[in-house]
Short mmCIF file of C-alpha atoms in Angstrom, two decimals:
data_model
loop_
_atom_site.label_atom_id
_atom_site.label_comp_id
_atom_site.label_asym_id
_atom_site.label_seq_id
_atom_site.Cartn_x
_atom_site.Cartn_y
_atom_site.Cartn_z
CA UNK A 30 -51.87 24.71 -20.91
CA UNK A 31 -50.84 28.11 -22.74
CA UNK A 32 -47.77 30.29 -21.76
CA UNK A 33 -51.17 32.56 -20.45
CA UNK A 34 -52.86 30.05 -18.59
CA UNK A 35 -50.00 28.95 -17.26
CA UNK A 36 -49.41 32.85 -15.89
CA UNK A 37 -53.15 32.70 -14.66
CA UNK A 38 -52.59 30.03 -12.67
CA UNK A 39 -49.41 31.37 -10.68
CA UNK A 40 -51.22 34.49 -10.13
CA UNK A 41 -54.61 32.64 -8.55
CA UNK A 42 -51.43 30.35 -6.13
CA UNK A 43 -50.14 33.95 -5.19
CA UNK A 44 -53.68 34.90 -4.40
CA UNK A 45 -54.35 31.79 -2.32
CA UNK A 46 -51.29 32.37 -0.58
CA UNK A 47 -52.52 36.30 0.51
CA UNK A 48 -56.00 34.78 1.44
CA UNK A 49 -54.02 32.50 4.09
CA UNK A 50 -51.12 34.53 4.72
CA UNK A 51 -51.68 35.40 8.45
CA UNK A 52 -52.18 31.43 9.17
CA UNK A 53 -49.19 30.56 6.98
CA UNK A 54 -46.75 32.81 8.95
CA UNK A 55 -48.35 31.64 12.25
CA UNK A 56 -47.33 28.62 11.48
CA UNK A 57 -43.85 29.41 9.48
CA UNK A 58 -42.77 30.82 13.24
CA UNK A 59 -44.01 27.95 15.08
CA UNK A 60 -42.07 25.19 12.76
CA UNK A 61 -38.81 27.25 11.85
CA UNK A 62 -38.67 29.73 14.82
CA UNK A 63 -38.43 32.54 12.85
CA UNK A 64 -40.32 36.05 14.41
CA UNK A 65 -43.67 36.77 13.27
CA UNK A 66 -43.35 40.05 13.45
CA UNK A 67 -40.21 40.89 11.65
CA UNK A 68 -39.54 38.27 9.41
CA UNK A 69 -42.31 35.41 9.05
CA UNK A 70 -44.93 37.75 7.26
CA UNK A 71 -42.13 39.21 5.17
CA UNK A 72 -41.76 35.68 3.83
CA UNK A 73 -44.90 34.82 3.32
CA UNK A 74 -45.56 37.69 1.34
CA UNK A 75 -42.55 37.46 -0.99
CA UNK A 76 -44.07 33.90 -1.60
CA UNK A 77 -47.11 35.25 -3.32
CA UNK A 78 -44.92 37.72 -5.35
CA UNK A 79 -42.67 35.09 -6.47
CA UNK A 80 -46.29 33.37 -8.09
CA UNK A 81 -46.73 36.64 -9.66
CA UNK A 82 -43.24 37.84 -10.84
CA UNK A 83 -43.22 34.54 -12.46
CA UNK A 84 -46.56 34.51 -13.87
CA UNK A 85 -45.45 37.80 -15.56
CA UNK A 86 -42.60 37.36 -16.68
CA UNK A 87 -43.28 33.81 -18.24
CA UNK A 88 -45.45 35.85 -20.54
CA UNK A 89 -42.53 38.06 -22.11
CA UNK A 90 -39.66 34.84 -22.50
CA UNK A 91 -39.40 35.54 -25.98
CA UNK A 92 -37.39 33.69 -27.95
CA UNK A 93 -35.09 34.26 -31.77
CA UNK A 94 -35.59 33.34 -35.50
CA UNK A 95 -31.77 32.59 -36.18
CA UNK A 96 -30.25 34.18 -39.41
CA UNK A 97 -28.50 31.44 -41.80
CA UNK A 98 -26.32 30.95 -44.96
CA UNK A 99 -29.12 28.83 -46.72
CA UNK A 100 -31.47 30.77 -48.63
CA UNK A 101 -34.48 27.94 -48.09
CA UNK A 102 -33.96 27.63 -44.56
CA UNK A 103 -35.57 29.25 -41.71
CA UNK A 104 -34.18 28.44 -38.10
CA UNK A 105 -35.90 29.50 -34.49
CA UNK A 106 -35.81 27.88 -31.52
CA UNK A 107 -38.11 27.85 -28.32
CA UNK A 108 -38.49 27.06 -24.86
CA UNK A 109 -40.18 23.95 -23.87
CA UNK A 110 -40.49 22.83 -20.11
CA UNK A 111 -38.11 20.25 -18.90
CA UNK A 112 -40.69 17.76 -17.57
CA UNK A 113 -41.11 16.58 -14.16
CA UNK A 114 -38.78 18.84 -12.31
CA UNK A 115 -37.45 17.45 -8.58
CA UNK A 116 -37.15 19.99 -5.83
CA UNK A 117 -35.26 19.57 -2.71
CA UNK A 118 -35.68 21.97 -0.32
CA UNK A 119 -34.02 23.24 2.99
CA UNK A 120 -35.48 24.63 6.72
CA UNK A 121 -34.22 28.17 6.27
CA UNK A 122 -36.76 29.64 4.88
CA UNK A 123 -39.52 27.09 4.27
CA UNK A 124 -42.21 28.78 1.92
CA UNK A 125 -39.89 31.03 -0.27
CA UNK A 126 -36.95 28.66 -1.70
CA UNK A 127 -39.66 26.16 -2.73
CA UNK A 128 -41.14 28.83 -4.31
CA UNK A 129 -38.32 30.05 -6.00
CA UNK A 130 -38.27 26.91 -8.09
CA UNK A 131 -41.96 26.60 -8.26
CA UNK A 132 -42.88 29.45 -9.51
CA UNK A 133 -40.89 29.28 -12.56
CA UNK A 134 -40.81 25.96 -13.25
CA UNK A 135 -44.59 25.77 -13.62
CA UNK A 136 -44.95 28.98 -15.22
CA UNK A 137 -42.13 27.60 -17.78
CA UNK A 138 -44.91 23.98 -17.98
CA UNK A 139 -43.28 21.48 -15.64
CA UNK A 140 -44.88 19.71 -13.23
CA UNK A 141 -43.17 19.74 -9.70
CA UNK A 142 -42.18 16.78 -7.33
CA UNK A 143 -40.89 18.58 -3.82
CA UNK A 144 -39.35 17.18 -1.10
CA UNK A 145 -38.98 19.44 2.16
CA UNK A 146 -37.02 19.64 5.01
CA UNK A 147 -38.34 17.52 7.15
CA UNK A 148 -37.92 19.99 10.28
CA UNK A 149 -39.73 22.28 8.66
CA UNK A 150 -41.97 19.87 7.32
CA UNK A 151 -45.48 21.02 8.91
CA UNK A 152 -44.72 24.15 6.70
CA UNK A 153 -44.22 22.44 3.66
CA UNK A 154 -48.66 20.76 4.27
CA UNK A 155 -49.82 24.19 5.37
CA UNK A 156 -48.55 25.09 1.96
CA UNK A 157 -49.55 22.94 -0.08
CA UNK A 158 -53.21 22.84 1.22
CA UNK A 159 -53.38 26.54 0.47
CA UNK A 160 -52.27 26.07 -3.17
CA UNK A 161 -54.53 23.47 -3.42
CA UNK A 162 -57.23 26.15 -3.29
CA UNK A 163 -55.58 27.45 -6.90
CA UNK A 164 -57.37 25.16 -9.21
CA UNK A 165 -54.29 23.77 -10.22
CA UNK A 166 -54.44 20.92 -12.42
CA UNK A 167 -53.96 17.54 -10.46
CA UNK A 168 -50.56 16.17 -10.55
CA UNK A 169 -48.43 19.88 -11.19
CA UNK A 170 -47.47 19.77 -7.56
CA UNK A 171 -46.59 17.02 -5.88
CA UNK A 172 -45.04 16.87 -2.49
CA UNK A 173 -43.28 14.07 -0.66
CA UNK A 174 -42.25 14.07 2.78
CA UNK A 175 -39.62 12.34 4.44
CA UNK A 176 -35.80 11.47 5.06
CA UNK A 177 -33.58 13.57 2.36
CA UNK A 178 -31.36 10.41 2.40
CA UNK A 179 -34.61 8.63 1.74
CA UNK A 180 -37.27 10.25 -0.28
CA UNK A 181 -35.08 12.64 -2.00
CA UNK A 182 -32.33 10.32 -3.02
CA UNK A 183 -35.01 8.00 -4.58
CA UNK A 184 -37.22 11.36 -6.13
CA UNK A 185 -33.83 12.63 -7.47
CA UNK A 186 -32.11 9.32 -9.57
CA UNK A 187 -35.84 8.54 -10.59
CA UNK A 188 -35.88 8.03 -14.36
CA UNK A 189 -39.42 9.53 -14.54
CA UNK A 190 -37.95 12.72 -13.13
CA UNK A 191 -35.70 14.94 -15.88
CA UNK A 192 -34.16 17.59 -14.12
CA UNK A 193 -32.96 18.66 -10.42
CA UNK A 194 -33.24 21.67 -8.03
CA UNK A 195 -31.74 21.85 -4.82
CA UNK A 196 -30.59 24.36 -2.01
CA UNK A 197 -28.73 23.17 0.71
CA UNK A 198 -25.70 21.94 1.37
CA UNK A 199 -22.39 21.86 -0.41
CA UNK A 200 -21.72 18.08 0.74
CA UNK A 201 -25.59 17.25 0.44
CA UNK A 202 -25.52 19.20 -3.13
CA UNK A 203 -22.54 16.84 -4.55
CA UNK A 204 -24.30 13.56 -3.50
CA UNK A 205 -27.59 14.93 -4.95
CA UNK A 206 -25.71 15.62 -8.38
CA UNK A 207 -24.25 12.27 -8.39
CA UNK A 208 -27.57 10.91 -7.88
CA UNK A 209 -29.10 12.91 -10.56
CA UNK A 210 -25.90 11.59 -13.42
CA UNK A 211 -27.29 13.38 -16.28
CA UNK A 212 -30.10 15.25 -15.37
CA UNK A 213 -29.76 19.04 -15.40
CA UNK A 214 -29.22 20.60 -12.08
CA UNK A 215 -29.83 23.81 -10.48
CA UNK A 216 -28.00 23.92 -7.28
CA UNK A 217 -27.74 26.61 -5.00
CA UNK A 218 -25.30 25.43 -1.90
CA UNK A 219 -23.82 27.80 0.51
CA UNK A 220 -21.69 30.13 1.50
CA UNK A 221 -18.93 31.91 3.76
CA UNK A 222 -19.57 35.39 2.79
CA UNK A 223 -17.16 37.21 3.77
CA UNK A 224 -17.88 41.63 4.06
CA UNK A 225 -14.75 43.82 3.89
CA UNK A 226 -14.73 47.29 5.49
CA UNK A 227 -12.01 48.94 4.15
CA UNK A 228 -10.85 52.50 6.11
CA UNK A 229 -12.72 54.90 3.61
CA UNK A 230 -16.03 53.50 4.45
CA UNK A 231 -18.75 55.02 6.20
CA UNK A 232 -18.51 53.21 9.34
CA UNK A 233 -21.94 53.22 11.09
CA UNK A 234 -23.93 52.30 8.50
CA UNK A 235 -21.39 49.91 7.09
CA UNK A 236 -20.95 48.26 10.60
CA UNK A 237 -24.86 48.30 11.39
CA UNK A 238 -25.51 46.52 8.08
CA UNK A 239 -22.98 43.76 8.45
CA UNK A 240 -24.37 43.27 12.11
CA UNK A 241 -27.86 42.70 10.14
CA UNK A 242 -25.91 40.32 7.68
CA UNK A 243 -25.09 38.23 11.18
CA UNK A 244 -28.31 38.32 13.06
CA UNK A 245 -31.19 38.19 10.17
CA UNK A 246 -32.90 34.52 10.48
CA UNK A 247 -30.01 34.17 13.62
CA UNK A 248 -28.07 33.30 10.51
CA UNK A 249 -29.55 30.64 8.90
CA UNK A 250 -28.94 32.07 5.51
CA UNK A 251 -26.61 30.91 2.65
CA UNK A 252 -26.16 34.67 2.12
CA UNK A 253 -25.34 35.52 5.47
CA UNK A 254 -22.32 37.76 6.49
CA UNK A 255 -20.06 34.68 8.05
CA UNK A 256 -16.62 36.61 8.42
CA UNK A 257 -16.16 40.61 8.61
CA UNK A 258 -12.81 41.82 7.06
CA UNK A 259 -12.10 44.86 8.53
CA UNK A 260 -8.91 46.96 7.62
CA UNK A 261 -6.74 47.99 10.79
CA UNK A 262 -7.07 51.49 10.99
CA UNK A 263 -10.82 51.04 11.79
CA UNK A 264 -11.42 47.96 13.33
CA UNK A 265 -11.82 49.09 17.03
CA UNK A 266 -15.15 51.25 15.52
CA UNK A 267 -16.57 48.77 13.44
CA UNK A 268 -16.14 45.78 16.23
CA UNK A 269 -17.82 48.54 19.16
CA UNK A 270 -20.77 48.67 16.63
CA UNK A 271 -20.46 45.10 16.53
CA UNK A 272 -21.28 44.34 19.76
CA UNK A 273 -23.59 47.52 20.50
CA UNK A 274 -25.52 45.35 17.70
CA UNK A 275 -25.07 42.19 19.60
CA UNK A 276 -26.42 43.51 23.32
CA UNK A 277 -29.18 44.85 21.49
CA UNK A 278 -30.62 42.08 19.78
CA UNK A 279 -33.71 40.71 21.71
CA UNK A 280 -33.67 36.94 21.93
CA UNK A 281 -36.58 35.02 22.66
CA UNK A 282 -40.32 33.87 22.28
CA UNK A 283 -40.82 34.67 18.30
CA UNK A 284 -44.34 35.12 18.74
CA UNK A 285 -43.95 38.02 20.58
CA UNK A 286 -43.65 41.80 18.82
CA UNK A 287 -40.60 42.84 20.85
CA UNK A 288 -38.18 39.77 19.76
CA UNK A 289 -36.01 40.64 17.15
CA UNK A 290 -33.97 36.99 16.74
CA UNK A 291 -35.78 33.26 17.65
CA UNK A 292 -33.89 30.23 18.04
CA UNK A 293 -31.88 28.27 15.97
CA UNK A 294 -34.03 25.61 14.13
CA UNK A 295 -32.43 22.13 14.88
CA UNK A 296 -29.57 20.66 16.97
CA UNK A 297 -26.91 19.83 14.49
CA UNK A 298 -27.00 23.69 13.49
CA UNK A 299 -26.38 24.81 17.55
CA UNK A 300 -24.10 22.02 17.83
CA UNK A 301 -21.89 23.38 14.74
CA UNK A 302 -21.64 26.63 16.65
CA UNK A 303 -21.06 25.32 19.76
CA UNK A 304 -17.67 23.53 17.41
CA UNK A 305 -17.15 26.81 15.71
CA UNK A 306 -16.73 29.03 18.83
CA UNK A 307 -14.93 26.96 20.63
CA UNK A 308 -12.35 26.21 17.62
CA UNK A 309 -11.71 29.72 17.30
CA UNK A 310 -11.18 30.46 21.37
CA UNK A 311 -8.43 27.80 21.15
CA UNK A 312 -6.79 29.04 18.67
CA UNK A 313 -6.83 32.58 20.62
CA UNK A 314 -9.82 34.43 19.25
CA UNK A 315 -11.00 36.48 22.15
CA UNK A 316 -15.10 36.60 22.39
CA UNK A 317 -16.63 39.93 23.23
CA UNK A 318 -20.38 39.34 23.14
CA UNK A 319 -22.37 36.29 23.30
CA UNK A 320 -20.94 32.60 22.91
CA UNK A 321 -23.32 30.44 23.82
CA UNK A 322 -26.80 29.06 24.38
CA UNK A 323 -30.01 30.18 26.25
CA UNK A 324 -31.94 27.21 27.36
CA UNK A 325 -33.41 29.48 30.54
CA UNK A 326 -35.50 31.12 27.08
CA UNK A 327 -37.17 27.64 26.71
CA UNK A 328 -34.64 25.52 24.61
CA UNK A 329 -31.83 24.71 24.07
CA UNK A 330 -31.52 25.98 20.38
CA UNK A 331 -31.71 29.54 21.33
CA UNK A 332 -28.12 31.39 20.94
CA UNK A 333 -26.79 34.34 21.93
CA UNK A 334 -25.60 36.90 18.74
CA UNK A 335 -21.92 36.52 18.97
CA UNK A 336 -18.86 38.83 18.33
CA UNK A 337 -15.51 36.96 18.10
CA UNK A 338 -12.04 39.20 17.44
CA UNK A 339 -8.49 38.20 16.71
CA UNK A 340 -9.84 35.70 14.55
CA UNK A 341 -6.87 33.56 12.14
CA UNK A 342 -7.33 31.53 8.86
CA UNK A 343 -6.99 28.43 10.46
CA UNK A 344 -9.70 28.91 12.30
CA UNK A 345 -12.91 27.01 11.30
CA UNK A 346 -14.88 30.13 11.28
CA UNK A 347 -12.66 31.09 8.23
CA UNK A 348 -13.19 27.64 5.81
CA UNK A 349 -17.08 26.58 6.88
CA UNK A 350 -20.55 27.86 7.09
CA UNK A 351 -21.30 28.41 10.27
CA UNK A 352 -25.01 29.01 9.64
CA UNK A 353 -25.66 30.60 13.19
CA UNK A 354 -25.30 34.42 14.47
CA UNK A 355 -21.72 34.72 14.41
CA UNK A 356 -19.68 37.80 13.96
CA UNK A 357 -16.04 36.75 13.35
CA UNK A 358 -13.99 39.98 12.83
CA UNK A 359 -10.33 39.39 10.97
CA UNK A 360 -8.03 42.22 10.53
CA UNK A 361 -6.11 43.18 7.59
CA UNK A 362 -3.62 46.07 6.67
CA UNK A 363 -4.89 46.44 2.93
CA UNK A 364 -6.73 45.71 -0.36
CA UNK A 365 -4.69 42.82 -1.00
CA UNK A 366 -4.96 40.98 1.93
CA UNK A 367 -8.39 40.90 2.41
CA UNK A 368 -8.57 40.23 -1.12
CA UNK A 369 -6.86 37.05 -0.39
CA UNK A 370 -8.53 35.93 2.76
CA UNK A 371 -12.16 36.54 1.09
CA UNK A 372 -11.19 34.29 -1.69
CA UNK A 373 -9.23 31.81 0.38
CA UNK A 374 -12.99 29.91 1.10
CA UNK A 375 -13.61 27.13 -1.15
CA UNK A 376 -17.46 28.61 -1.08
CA UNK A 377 -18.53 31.63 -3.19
CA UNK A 378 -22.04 32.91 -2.76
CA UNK A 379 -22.04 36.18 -1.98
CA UNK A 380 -19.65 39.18 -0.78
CA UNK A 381 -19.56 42.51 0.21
CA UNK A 382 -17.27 45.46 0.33
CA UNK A 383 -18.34 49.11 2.25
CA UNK A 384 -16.35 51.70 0.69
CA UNK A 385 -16.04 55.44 -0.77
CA UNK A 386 -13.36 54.86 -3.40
CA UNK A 387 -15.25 53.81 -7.06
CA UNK A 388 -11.95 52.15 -7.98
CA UNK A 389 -11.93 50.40 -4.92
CA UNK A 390 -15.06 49.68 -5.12
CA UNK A 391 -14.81 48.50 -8.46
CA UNK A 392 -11.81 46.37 -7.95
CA UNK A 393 -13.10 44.04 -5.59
CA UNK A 394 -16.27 43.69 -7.82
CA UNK A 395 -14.42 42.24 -10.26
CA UNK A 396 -12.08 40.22 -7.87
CA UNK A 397 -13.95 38.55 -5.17
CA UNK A 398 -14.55 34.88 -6.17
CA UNK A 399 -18.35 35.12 -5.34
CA UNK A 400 -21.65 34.81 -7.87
CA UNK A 401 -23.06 38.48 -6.02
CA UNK A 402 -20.98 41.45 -4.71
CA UNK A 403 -22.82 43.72 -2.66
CA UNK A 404 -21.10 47.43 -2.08
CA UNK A 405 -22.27 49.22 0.22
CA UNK A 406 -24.71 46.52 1.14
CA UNK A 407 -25.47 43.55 3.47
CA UNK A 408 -24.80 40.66 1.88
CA UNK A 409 -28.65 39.72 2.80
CA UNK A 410 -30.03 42.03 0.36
CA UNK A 411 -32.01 40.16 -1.99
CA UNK A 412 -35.24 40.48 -4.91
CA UNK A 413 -37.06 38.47 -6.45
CA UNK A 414 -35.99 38.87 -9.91
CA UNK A 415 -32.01 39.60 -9.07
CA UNK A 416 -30.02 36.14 -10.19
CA UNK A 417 -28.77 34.30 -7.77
CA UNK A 418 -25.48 31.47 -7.15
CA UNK A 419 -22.34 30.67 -7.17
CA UNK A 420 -19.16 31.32 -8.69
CA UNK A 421 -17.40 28.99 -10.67
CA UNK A 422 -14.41 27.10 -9.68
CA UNK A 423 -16.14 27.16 -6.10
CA UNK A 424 -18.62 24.55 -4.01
CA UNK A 425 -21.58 27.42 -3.70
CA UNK A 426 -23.83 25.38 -7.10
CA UNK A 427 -24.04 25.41 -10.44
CA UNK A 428 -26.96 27.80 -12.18
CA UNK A 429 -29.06 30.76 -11.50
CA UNK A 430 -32.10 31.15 -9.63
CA UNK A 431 -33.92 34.23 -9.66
CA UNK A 432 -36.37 36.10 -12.37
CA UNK A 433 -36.17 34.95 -16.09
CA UNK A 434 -32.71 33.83 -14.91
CA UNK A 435 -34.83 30.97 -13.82
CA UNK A 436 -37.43 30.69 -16.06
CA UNK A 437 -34.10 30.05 -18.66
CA UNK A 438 -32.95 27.55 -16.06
CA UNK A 439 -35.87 25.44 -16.48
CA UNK A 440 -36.50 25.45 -19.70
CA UNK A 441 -34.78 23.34 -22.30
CA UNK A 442 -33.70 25.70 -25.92
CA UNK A 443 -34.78 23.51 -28.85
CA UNK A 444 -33.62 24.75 -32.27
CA UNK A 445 -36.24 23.78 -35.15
CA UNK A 446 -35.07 24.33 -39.20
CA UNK A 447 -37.57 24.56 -41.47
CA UNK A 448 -36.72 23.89 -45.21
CA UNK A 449 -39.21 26.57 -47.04
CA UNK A 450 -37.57 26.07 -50.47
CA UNK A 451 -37.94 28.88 -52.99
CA UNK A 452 -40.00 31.72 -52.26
#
């Protein structure tokens, strides 16, 4: 197929996906938990833009004729597609990661292999039956269900498969590259973001975002705000937002129009809070909102948004992703500190600063250890085309997904050199 068939056929998936958009996020709310209302259609319809952003921009990947010493020479290169490109993909948001590395990846000419989560699994067939109204060539995508341990690990060190992408975790994301030897990987795996309020920030809107960074998907986001750095001169304001926040999130049936946060998707995930919490109340964290689960809602899996204070590094809260709605709040007396604790995290995703000073704000720009630094901003805040992972030296991946970023990704440069002798 042409670079402009190819861009046809992503925009007829993202139409496919509008046509069925109201019975995709019925069912995205039923199988993840997610509301309908407030966050389920949002999804579904930045799945059909991710078709189309790629199908555009696929168009305009233009590539460079290469200037050289030799007079009879004339070097270019171009962009071919990988091959038959493995996906693994997590629960958190079911329709849009997989699209995230199927839109580009068959806009750039690779055919697709995906294996989902297999909690969110019923997602991954109500998807793939509405593509299947795209006239897509047979065989572009493919999808496997199954054990990750399983399916994926055999999909993944396949030698008919040539390269890897994966987003979930960072011990998952290790075994999957050591499984994949030499295959090119894009891995996007986690993070601890940490948000840092310094005492020149606006404070409402700075802690009202970072409550958002907490609660969004009941934090089952590898960008979501997992520990709040807040400098002591205004950390009784920010943590009173906190939990103002917290009491006024409504938990329950995500079906319904009034509920603002649904449960947590699977057991290991509540059970890691339930660990989390009660690490940091034993090492004398005091809890101020929340702290455990609401089975009288239905299930077990449904949690209560919760504000911890007095948190310490040694705390668990500090070093892993939590992955639930959990506001730890750690104080600190200046730039420097916080500087320190944000980077302390062996994961760097994404961070966030609220402040008035440009300097300041430009300092920790430059110096948090993270792949995105949000001022001003919830560290939620995300596009389509915006690149996306880790730093290095950290266990958050390795690449870029996001825009051309990924259409570069998964796409192998071949140089050509043409001999043209005298002219």
């Amino acid at each position: 197929m042409s670079v402009w068939e190819r861009s046809k056929m992503c925009f007829r998936l993202a139409d496919a996906i509008e046509r069925h958009a109201e019975e995709l996020a019925q069912v995205l709310t039923r199988d993840q938990g997610k509301p309908l209302h407030g966050e389920a259609r949002f999804e579904v319809s930045k799945a059909a833009e991710g078709f189309r952003y790629a199908g555009e921009q696929v168009k305009w990947l233009e590539t460079s004729v290469i200037p050289v010493e030799a007079a009879s020479k004339r070097v270019f290169s171009i962009r071919q597609p990988r091959g038959v490109y493995a996906i693994v993909t997590p629960w958190n948001f079911p329709y849009n990661i997989p699209v995230e590395y199927m839109a580009p990846g068959l806009a750039a000419g690779n055919t697709i292999v995906w294996v989902p989560a297999p909690t969110t699994s019923v997602c991954a067939v109500k998807l793939m039956k509405v593509l299947e109204e795209a006239d897509v060539p047979p065989g572009f995508i493919n999808l496997v269900t199954g054990p990750g341990p399983v399916v994926g690990d055999e999909i993944v060190g396949h030698p008919n498969t040539h390269a890897v992408g994966f987003t979930g975790s960072p011990e998952t994301g290790r075994k999957i590259a050591q499984r994949a030897a030499c295959k090119p990987c894009l891995l996007e795996l986690g993070g601890n973001g940490p948000t840092v309020i310094l005492d020149d920030a606006d404070l409402d809107p700075a802690a009202s975002a970072t409550a958002l960074g907490c609660w969004l998907n009941a934090g089952q986001i590898c960008c979501a705000t997992e520990r709040i750095l807040v400098h002591e001169r205004v950390r009784d304001q920010v943590v009173e937002g906190l939990v103002t926040s917290a009491k006024g999130v409504v938990l329950g049936d995500p079906t319904r129009a009034e509920t603002t946060m649904g449960p947590l998707n699977n057991e290991p995930t509540a059970h890691k809070n339930d660990g989390h919490i009660a690490d940091a109340l034993e090492k004398g964290a005091r809890l101020l909102a929340g702290g455990s689960r609401q089975p009288k809602l239905g299930s077990p899996l449904f949690y209560q948004p919760t504000v911890l204070v007095d948190c310490k590094e040694e705390m668990l809260v500090n070093h892993e992703e939590s992955f639930g709605p959990l506001a730890p709040v750690f104080t600190v007396s200046d730039d420097e500190e916080a500087l320190r604790l944000a980077n302390q995290c062996d994961l760097g995703l994404v961070s966030a600063v609220f402040t008035r000073d440009l300097n300041r704000a430009f300092k920790f720009s430059e110096r948090l250890q993270t792949g995105i630094v949000m001022v001003n901003e919830f560290t939620d805040y995300w596009e389509l085309h915006i690149p996306f992972g880790g730093a290095s030296g950290k266990r958050s991946g390795v690449g870029r997904i996001g825009g051309r970023q990924a259409l570069l990704e998964m796409t192998d440069l071949k140089t050509v050199c043409f001999e043209v002798g005298t002219l």
